[in-house]
Short mmCIF file of C-alpha atoms in Angstrom, two decimals:
data_model
loop_
_atom_site.label_atom_id
_atom_site.label_comp_id
_atom_site.label_asym_id
_atom_site.label_seq_id
_atom_site.Cartn_x
_atom_site.Cartn_y
_atom_site.Cartn_z
CA MET A 1 79.05 188.85 -12.41
CA ASN A 2 77.02 190.37 -9.60
CA SER A 3 73.40 189.48 -8.91
CA GLU A 4 71.97 192.70 -10.38
CA GLU A 5 73.68 192.05 -13.67
CA LEU A 6 72.49 188.45 -13.63
CA ILE A 7 68.90 189.51 -12.95
CA GLY A 8 69.27 191.93 -15.83
CA LEU A 9 70.28 189.09 -18.16
CA LEU A 10 67.34 186.99 -16.99
CA GLU A 11 64.89 189.84 -17.45
CA GLY A 12 66.29 190.39 -20.94
CA ARG A 13 65.83 186.64 -21.64
CA SER A 14 69.47 186.48 -22.65
CA GLU A 15 70.85 183.10 -23.70
CA GLN A 16 73.86 183.85 -21.57
CA ALA A 17 71.80 184.09 -18.38
CA LEU A 18 71.76 180.43 -17.36
CA SER A 19 75.43 179.83 -18.14
CA GLU A 20 76.36 182.88 -16.10
CA LEU A 21 74.06 181.67 -13.34
CA ASP A 22 75.83 178.34 -13.30
CA ARG A 23 79.27 179.94 -13.45
CA THR A 24 78.58 182.25 -10.52
CA TYR A 25 76.39 180.10 -8.30
CA GLY A 26 76.77 176.56 -9.61
CA ALA A 27 79.09 175.31 -6.85
CA TYR A 28 76.89 176.90 -4.20
CA CYS A 29 73.74 175.25 -5.61
CA ARG A 30 75.37 171.85 -5.99
CA THR A 31 76.64 171.92 -2.41
CA ILE A 32 73.15 172.53 -1.06
CA ALA A 33 71.62 169.86 -3.29
CA ARG A 34 74.34 167.32 -2.56
CA ASN A 35 74.06 167.86 1.21
CA ILE A 36 70.42 166.86 1.06
CA LEU A 37 70.40 164.25 -1.71
CA ARG A 38 73.83 162.68 -1.03
CA SER A 39 74.15 161.90 -4.74
CA ASP A 40 76.00 163.89 -7.42
CA GLU A 41 73.64 162.69 -10.11
CA ASP A 42 70.50 163.67 -8.22
CA ALA A 43 72.10 166.94 -7.18
CA GLU A 44 72.85 167.79 -10.80
CA GLU A 45 69.28 167.07 -11.78
CA CYS A 46 67.95 169.12 -8.89
CA VAL A 47 70.13 172.09 -9.77
CA SER A 48 68.97 171.96 -13.39
CA ASP A 49 65.36 172.01 -12.19
CA ALA A 50 66.16 174.95 -9.97
CA TYR A 51 67.66 176.89 -12.88
CA LEU A 52 64.47 176.32 -14.84
CA SER A 53 62.47 177.64 -11.90
CA VAL A 54 64.68 180.73 -11.81
CA TRP A 55 64.23 181.25 -15.56
CA ASN A 56 60.46 181.04 -15.14
CA ALA A 57 60.34 183.24 -12.06
CA ILE A 58 62.41 186.20 -13.34
CA PRO A 59 60.72 188.31 -14.51
CA PRO A 60 58.57 189.36 -12.74
CA ALA A 61 60.34 188.32 -9.52
CA LYS A 62 63.16 190.62 -8.48
CA PRO A 63 64.68 189.10 -5.32
CA THR A 64 66.69 191.49 -3.18
CA SER A 65 68.89 188.73 -1.76
CA PHE A 66 69.42 186.75 -4.94
CA LYS A 67 71.84 184.19 -3.50
CA ALA A 68 69.60 183.27 -0.58
CA TRP A 69 66.55 183.20 -2.86
CA LEU A 70 68.35 180.89 -5.30
CA GLY A 71 69.55 178.71 -2.43
CA THR A 72 65.99 178.42 -1.16
CA ILE A 73 64.78 177.25 -4.56
CA VAL A 74 67.50 174.61 -4.71
CA ARG A 75 66.90 173.54 -1.12
CA ASN A 76 63.16 173.19 -1.61
CA SER A 77 63.66 171.35 -4.87
CA ALA A 78 66.01 168.90 -3.16
CA LEU A 79 63.75 168.40 -0.16
CA ARG A 80 60.83 167.55 -2.43
CA ARG A 81 62.66 164.61 -3.89
CA ARG A 82 62.10 161.17 -2.39
CA ARG A 83 65.79 160.56 -1.93
CA SER A 84 66.02 163.44 0.49
CA THR A 85 63.60 161.88 2.96
CA ALA A 86 66.16 160.20 5.23
CA VAL A 87 68.36 163.28 5.47
CA ALA A 88 65.43 165.63 5.99
CA GLU A 89 63.81 163.41 8.60
CA ALA A 90 67.05 163.05 10.52
CA LEU A 91 67.70 166.79 10.56
CA CYS A 92 64.08 167.55 11.43
CA ALA A 93 64.29 165.15 14.37
CA GLU A 94 67.60 166.63 15.51
CA LEU A 95 66.33 170.20 15.27
CA SER A 96 63.21 169.42 17.26
CA GLU A 97 64.65 167.00 19.78
CA SER A 98 64.50 169.39 22.70
CA LEU A 99 60.96 170.45 21.92
CA PRO A 100 57.98 168.83 23.61
CA ASP A 101 55.65 166.68 21.58
CA ALA A 102 52.47 167.27 19.66
CA ALA A 103 49.90 169.99 19.88
CA SER A 104 52.56 172.32 21.19
CA VAL A 105 52.58 175.02 18.55
CA SER A 106 50.40 178.01 19.10
CA ALA A 107 47.30 177.65 17.00
CA ASN A 108 48.05 180.65 14.77
CA CYS A 109 51.74 180.03 14.41
CA GLU A 110 52.48 179.61 10.75
CA ALA A 111 55.87 178.52 9.51
CA LYS A 112 56.57 182.08 8.37
CA VAL A 113 55.99 183.48 11.85
CA LEU A 114 58.15 180.76 13.35
CA GLY A 115 60.79 181.54 10.75
CA GLU A 116 60.79 185.19 11.79
CA ALA A 117 61.16 184.14 15.41
CA ILE A 118 64.06 181.87 14.55
CA THR A 119 65.62 184.82 12.71
CA ALA A 120 65.23 187.06 15.76
CA PHE A 121 66.72 184.35 17.96
CA LEU A 122 69.67 183.81 15.64
CA ARG A 123 70.42 187.54 15.49
CA ARG A 124 71.07 187.38 19.26
CA GLN A 125 73.71 184.69 18.84
CA SER A 126 77.34 185.17 17.94
CA PRO A 127 78.17 185.00 14.23
CA GLN A 128 79.89 181.66 14.66
CA VAL A 129 77.02 180.04 16.52
CA ARG A 130 74.61 181.48 13.96
CA SER A 131 76.70 180.09 11.16
CA ALA A 132 76.92 176.65 12.79
CA PHE A 133 73.15 176.51 13.23
CA LEU A 134 72.35 177.59 9.69
CA ARG A 135 75.02 175.44 8.06
CA ARG A 136 73.52 172.44 9.85
CA TYR A 137 69.78 173.11 9.56
CA TRP A 138 69.49 175.21 6.43
CA TYR A 139 72.46 174.14 4.34
CA CYS A 140 72.18 170.58 5.75
CA ASP A 141 75.96 170.26 6.17
CA THR A 142 77.16 167.23 8.08
CA ILE A 143 78.50 167.84 11.57
CA GLU A 144 82.00 167.20 10.27
CA ALA A 145 81.56 169.77 7.50
CA VAL A 146 80.30 172.38 9.98
CA ALA A 147 83.25 171.67 12.27
CA LEU A 148 85.73 171.95 9.42
CA ARG A 149 84.24 175.19 8.17
CA LEU A 150 84.39 176.85 11.58
CA GLY A 151 87.69 175.36 12.68
CA TRP A 152 86.02 173.54 15.57
CA SER A 153 86.25 170.00 16.82
CA VAL A 154 83.34 167.67 16.14
CA SER A 155 82.47 167.47 19.83
CA LYS A 156 82.49 171.24 20.21
CA THR A 157 80.21 171.49 17.18
CA LYS A 158 77.81 168.93 18.61
CA SER A 159 77.71 170.62 22.02
CA THR A 160 77.28 174.08 20.50
CA LEU A 161 74.39 172.89 18.35
CA PHE A 162 72.83 171.12 21.32
CA ARG A 163 72.99 174.25 23.48
CA THR A 164 71.68 176.42 20.67
CA ARG A 165 68.70 174.14 20.08
CA LYS A 166 67.92 174.28 23.78
CA LYS A 167 68.19 178.06 23.82
CA LEU A 168 65.90 178.21 20.78
CA LYS A 169 63.37 176.10 22.59
CA ASP A 170 63.46 178.42 25.63
CA TYR A 171 63.14 181.43 23.34
CA LEU A 172 60.13 180.00 21.49
CA ILE A 173 58.43 179.18 24.76
CA LYS A 174 59.14 182.65 26.12
CA GLU A 175 57.69 184.18 22.94
CA GLU A 176 54.65 181.96 23.42
CA LEU A 177 55.18 180.32 20.07
CA TRP A 178 55.64 176.95 21.70
CA HIS A 179 54.01 175.60 24.82
CA GLU A 180 55.36 173.00 27.22
CA MET B 1 53.03 167.79 12.75
CA SER B 2 54.31 170.36 15.26
CA LYS B 3 57.96 169.41 15.10
CA GLU B 4 57.90 169.37 11.32
CA LYS B 5 56.69 172.95 11.44
CA LEU B 6 59.98 174.03 12.99
CA TRP B 7 61.83 172.37 10.14
CA GLU B 8 59.54 174.05 7.63
CA ALA B 9 60.11 177.37 9.37
CA MET B 10 63.81 177.21 8.49
CA GLU B 11 62.78 178.10 4.96
CA HIS B 12 61.66 181.50 6.25
CA VAL B 13 64.85 182.53 8.01
CA ALA B 14 66.01 185.96 6.83
CA PRO B 15 67.98 185.80 3.57
CA GLU B 16 70.83 187.96 4.84
CA LEU B 17 71.53 185.41 7.57
CA ILE B 18 71.53 182.61 4.99
CA GLU B 19 74.04 184.52 2.88
CA GLU B 20 76.16 185.41 5.91
CA ALA B 21 76.44 181.72 6.79
CA ASP B 22 77.92 181.00 3.38
CA ARG B 23 80.69 183.58 3.64
CA PRO B 24 84.19 182.25 4.23
CA VAL B 25 85.09 182.03 7.89
CA THR B 26 88.34 183.58 9.09
CA ALA B 27 89.97 181.07 11.39
CA LYS B 28 90.42 182.59 14.84
CA LYS B 29 93.59 181.89 16.67
CA ARG B 30 93.07 180.86 20.25
CA ARG B 31 93.78 183.98 22.31
CA GLY B 32 96.05 184.04 25.29
CA ARG B 33 97.87 180.79 24.59
CA VAL B 34 101.07 182.49 25.79
CA LEU B 35 99.42 182.96 29.20
CA VAL B 36 99.45 179.22 29.81
CA ILE B 37 103.19 179.15 29.37
CA ALA B 38 104.09 182.45 30.99
CA ALA B 39 101.93 182.31 34.13
CA ALA B 40 104.45 181.79 36.93
CA ALA B 41 102.02 180.18 39.35
CA CYS B 42 100.69 177.69 36.84
CA PHE B 43 101.59 173.99 36.77
CA LEU B 44 99.82 170.83 35.76
CA LEU B 45 98.98 167.95 38.10
CA ALA B 46 98.76 164.55 36.50
CA VAL B 47 95.63 162.54 37.13
CA GLY B 48 96.05 160.53 40.28
CA VAL B 49 95.57 160.53 43.99
CA VAL B 50 95.46 164.01 45.49
CA ALA B 51 95.71 164.72 49.19
CA ALA B 52 92.36 165.95 50.53
CA ASP B 53 93.80 169.21 51.82
CA ALA B 54 92.61 172.78 51.67
CA LEU B 55 93.83 174.59 48.59
CA PHE B 56 93.01 178.25 47.90
CA GLY B 57 90.23 177.90 50.49
CA PHE B 58 88.75 174.77 48.93
CA ARG B 59 88.48 171.37 50.62
CA PHE B 60 88.25 168.34 48.42
CA LEU B 61 85.61 165.82 49.37
CA SER B 62 87.21 163.03 47.42
CA ASP B 63 90.84 162.50 46.66
CA ASP B 64 90.87 161.09 43.21
CA LEU B 65 90.34 162.83 39.89
CA LEU B 66 89.62 159.53 38.25
CA TYR B 67 86.12 158.46 37.45
CA SER B 68 84.81 156.15 40.13
CA GLY B 69 81.45 154.65 39.36
CA GLY B 70 79.59 157.85 38.60
CA HIS B 71 81.05 159.89 41.42
CA ASP B 72 82.01 163.42 40.49
CA TYR B 73 84.99 165.00 42.14
CA SER B 74 83.61 167.50 44.67
CA PHE B 75 84.93 170.32 46.80
CA GLU B 76 83.60 172.85 49.27
CA ALA B 77 84.55 176.12 50.88
CA ASP B 78 83.44 178.36 53.70
CA LEU B 79 81.94 181.48 52.28
CA THR B 80 81.80 184.73 54.22
CA ARG B 81 78.43 185.12 55.91
CA PHE B 82 77.55 188.69 55.02
CA PRO B 83 75.10 190.22 57.48
CA ASP B 84 71.79 191.44 56.07
CA GLU B 85 72.66 195.09 56.60
CA GLN B 86 75.66 194.82 54.30
CA PHE B 87 73.33 194.24 51.34
CA SER B 88 71.39 197.02 49.66
CA GLU B 89 68.13 198.13 51.21
CA GLU B 90 66.24 196.55 48.32
CA VAL B 91 67.87 193.16 48.90
CA GLN B 92 67.29 193.42 52.64
CA ASN B 93 63.60 194.02 52.03
CA ILE B 94 63.47 190.96 49.80
CA MET B 95 65.24 188.81 52.37
CA GLU B 96 62.85 190.00 55.05
CA ALA B 97 59.78 189.37 52.93
CA SER B 98 60.98 185.90 51.92
CA ASP B 99 58.44 185.91 49.10
CA PRO B 100 59.43 183.11 46.72
CA ASP B 101 57.68 184.92 43.86
CA GLN B 102 59.94 187.91 44.21
CA ASP B 103 63.30 186.39 44.90
CA SER B 104 64.57 186.11 41.30
CA PHE B 105 65.49 189.07 39.12
CA VAL B 106 67.16 189.62 35.76
CA PHE B 107 69.46 192.51 34.90
CA ASP B 108 71.01 193.51 31.61
CA THR B 109 74.42 194.58 32.89
CA TRP B 110 76.86 193.69 35.63
CA ASP B 111 76.75 197.30 36.85
CA GLU B 112 73.03 196.92 37.47
CA VAL B 113 73.73 193.76 39.47
CA LEU B 114 76.33 195.58 41.57
CA ASP B 115 73.88 198.36 42.18
CA PHE B 116 71.17 195.91 43.19
CA ILE B 117 73.34 193.83 45.55
CA GLY B 118 74.82 196.88 47.27
CA GLU B 119 78.21 198.55 47.32
CA ASP B 120 79.17 197.01 50.66
CA ILE B 121 79.27 193.51 49.18
CA PRO B 122 82.73 193.19 47.58
CA LEU B 123 81.71 191.76 44.23
CA ALA B 124 84.48 191.72 41.64
CA PRO B 125 84.18 194.06 38.67
CA GLU B 126 83.12 192.34 35.47
CA SER B 127 85.96 190.76 33.53
CA SER B 128 86.68 193.00 30.54
CA VAL B 129 87.10 189.82 28.45
CA LEU B 130 83.54 188.80 29.29
CA ALA B 131 82.17 192.33 29.12
CA ASP B 132 82.72 192.23 25.35
CA ALA B 133 80.65 189.04 25.02
CA THR B 134 76.89 188.75 24.58
CA ASN B 135 75.06 187.32 27.56
CA THR B 136 71.62 186.06 28.47
CA GLY B 137 71.07 188.64 31.20
CA PHE B 138 72.19 188.31 34.81
CA ARG B 139 69.76 186.29 36.91
CA VAL B 140 69.93 187.06 40.62
CA SER B 141 68.26 184.85 43.23
CA VAL B 142 68.10 186.19 46.77
CA SER B 143 67.66 184.36 50.03
CA LYS B 144 68.93 184.76 53.56
CA SER B 145 71.35 181.84 53.17
CA THR B 146 72.82 182.57 49.73
CA THR B 147 72.44 185.06 46.91
CA ASN B 148 73.27 183.59 43.53
CA ILE B 149 74.09 185.46 40.32
CA SER B 150 74.37 183.64 37.01
CA THR B 151 74.48 184.28 33.30
CA ILE B 152 75.62 182.61 30.10
CA TYR B 153 78.11 184.55 28.00
CA THR B 154 78.78 183.64 24.39
CA LEU B 155 82.35 184.31 23.33
CA ASP B 156 84.41 182.93 20.47
CA GLY B 157 81.70 180.38 19.80
CA TYR B 158 81.79 179.09 23.37
CA ASP B 159 78.95 179.33 25.85
CA ILE B 160 80.42 180.33 29.22
CA ILE B 161 78.31 179.82 32.34
CA PHE B 162 79.31 182.35 34.97
CA SER B 163 78.03 181.91 38.53
CA VAL B 164 78.60 183.78 41.77
CA TYR B 165 77.54 182.70 45.26
CA ILE B 166 77.36 185.18 48.14
CA GLY B 167 76.87 183.80 51.64
CA GLY B 168 74.14 185.33 53.77
CA GLU B 169 73.50 185.37 57.49
CA GLU B 170 71.77 182.01 57.53
CA LEU B 171 74.36 180.12 55.52
CA ASP B 172 75.31 177.03 57.50
CA TYR B 173 76.91 174.76 54.90
CA PHE B 174 77.94 175.27 51.36
CA HIS B 175 79.07 172.65 48.92
CA VAL B 176 80.51 174.82 46.19
CA GLY B 177 81.23 172.59 43.31
CA SER B 178 81.89 169.34 41.62
CA VAL B 179 84.12 168.50 38.74
CA PHE B 180 82.99 166.41 35.84
CA ALA B 181 84.54 162.98 35.97
CA ASP B 182 83.72 160.21 33.53
CA GLU B 183 85.45 157.06 32.34
CA ASN B 184 85.66 158.53 28.83
CA PHE B 185 87.44 161.69 29.96
CA ASN B 186 90.82 162.50 31.40
CA THR B 187 90.45 165.18 34.08
CA GLN B 188 93.35 167.44 34.90
CA ARG B 189 93.67 170.15 37.51
CA ILE B 190 95.67 173.34 37.11
CA GLU B 191 96.49 175.61 40.03
CA THR B 192 96.66 179.17 38.88
CA SER B 193 95.66 182.61 40.07
CA ILE B 194 93.29 185.38 39.13
CA GLY B 195 94.50 188.82 38.20
CA SER B 196 94.23 190.14 41.76
CA GLY B 197 96.50 187.35 43.00
CA ALA B 198 94.05 184.98 44.72
CA GLY B 199 94.46 181.32 43.87
CA ALA B 200 92.13 179.61 41.42
CA LEU B 201 91.57 176.05 40.30
CA ILE B 202 90.94 175.00 36.74
CA HIS B 203 89.64 171.51 36.01
CA HIS B 204 89.65 170.42 32.41
CA ALA B 205 88.18 167.10 31.32
CA THR B 206 89.22 166.02 27.84
CA ASP B 207 87.96 163.22 25.66
CA GLU B 208 89.73 161.52 22.74
CA ASP B 209 89.15 164.65 20.64
CA SER B 210 90.91 166.65 23.39
CA ASN B 211 87.77 168.60 24.16
CA GLY B 212 85.60 168.68 27.21
CA PRO B 213 84.23 170.75 30.06
CA CYS B 214 86.58 173.28 31.61
CA THR B 215 85.63 174.67 35.01
CA SER B 216 87.36 177.27 37.13
CA SER B 217 86.65 178.09 40.74
CA PHE B 218 88.00 180.82 42.97
CA LEU B 219 87.21 182.66 46.14
CA ARG B 220 87.56 186.41 46.22
CA ASP B 221 86.82 188.33 49.40
CA GLY B 222 84.76 185.43 50.73
CA ILE B 223 82.57 185.17 47.61
CA TYR B 224 82.67 182.09 45.35
CA TYR B 225 82.99 182.44 41.58
CA SER B 226 82.63 179.67 39.03
CA ILE B 227 83.18 179.74 35.29
CA PHE B 228 82.24 176.79 33.07
CA ILE B 229 83.15 176.42 29.41
CA ALA B 230 81.78 173.38 27.58
CA GLY B 231 83.76 171.63 24.89
CA ALA B 232 87.01 173.53 25.50
CA SER B 233 90.01 172.30 23.56
CA ASP B 234 92.43 173.89 26.03
CA THR B 235 92.46 176.19 29.04
CA ALA B 236 93.73 179.30 27.25
CA LEU B 237 90.42 181.17 27.17
CA MET B 238 89.76 180.31 30.81
CA GLU B 239 93.22 181.58 31.78
CA GLU B 240 92.57 184.79 29.91
CA ILE B 241 89.26 185.36 31.69
CA LEU B 242 90.76 184.61 35.11
CA ALA B 243 93.67 186.96 34.56
CA ASP B 244 91.14 189.75 34.26
CA PHE B 245 89.57 189.30 37.72
#
């Protein structure tokens, strides 16, 4: 079932909607949740909560990129749980390691603006590098999972992510979104 | 709080990029593997003592590819000292002014670099393999002793640092390169050639995962070229790039 049809079922408050949602996107949602929570049980609970959020949001919401929107709901739901803290903190630290400390963000730089800048930066990278970065810092895949997905070695994955983080830092500084 | 903001910002990355990252990846076969086998001038030297002789215009400053207490394996060459008037008028003016604020420029294409440097400096045409890759822009630094050109290409998921050094009138010594050597890596040297026939050296350091820095160095018409690929699993991509020069 494609996303338009699924949105149609949700808008029509069809009983089939959630089962179709799970059938089409269940594995995708569980992967995201499991990456962050590292527990099948917690992941299952998180995904159920996310489905409820989707049921409550549509209508009136009508996301154009349904899969990404759904993934964001699951991701945020997982990150809000206490069990995600260690994973989230580790990835946050890794992502920011090449950035200078404290008081370095431009005063008016909201997360949304930074997100748009990260998007612009990622569009300049090759598809594989972009995929590696997002699989690691959005999907929260382990390094090994990123390497396996892209057919890379673990050390190549680590060095690619390291260089990409550094290039992101340089880009944010150049765009005056981050100050040294 | 600042660093957390970057993490929070990931939530706002464009949805189409999020979806793209979840699409199945088609495994890419390493290109040019047959070149490693078929190249007539290519053979592998085992790690060990190497005579400190000139090879392809390079002199080795140490004679062991093994890690030795933090010492990288270094080599040098004599570059051609191009007289000022062989450079473009624009470069000559920059050399004469010697203004440190104006001695670094960025160009979008290799053709623009060639135009800037001047047609009387025999720079190699851009490798067609690299021409298809994205790059960070070509940064050119000018001085009376050396003019340096550098960029980072991204190709097949690798970042490739490409550097060129042109000797100027006031060049008196030039240490051209060093090869990564570390106790955790096994460094090998391959003697090969570029497409035009000049000799080239490839040094590939591999760790237990068989990946590591791969560097190539060659002299062409008195100008030094260096290509660095981090985390290479083999030398096939490097061989393919070199064959195009």
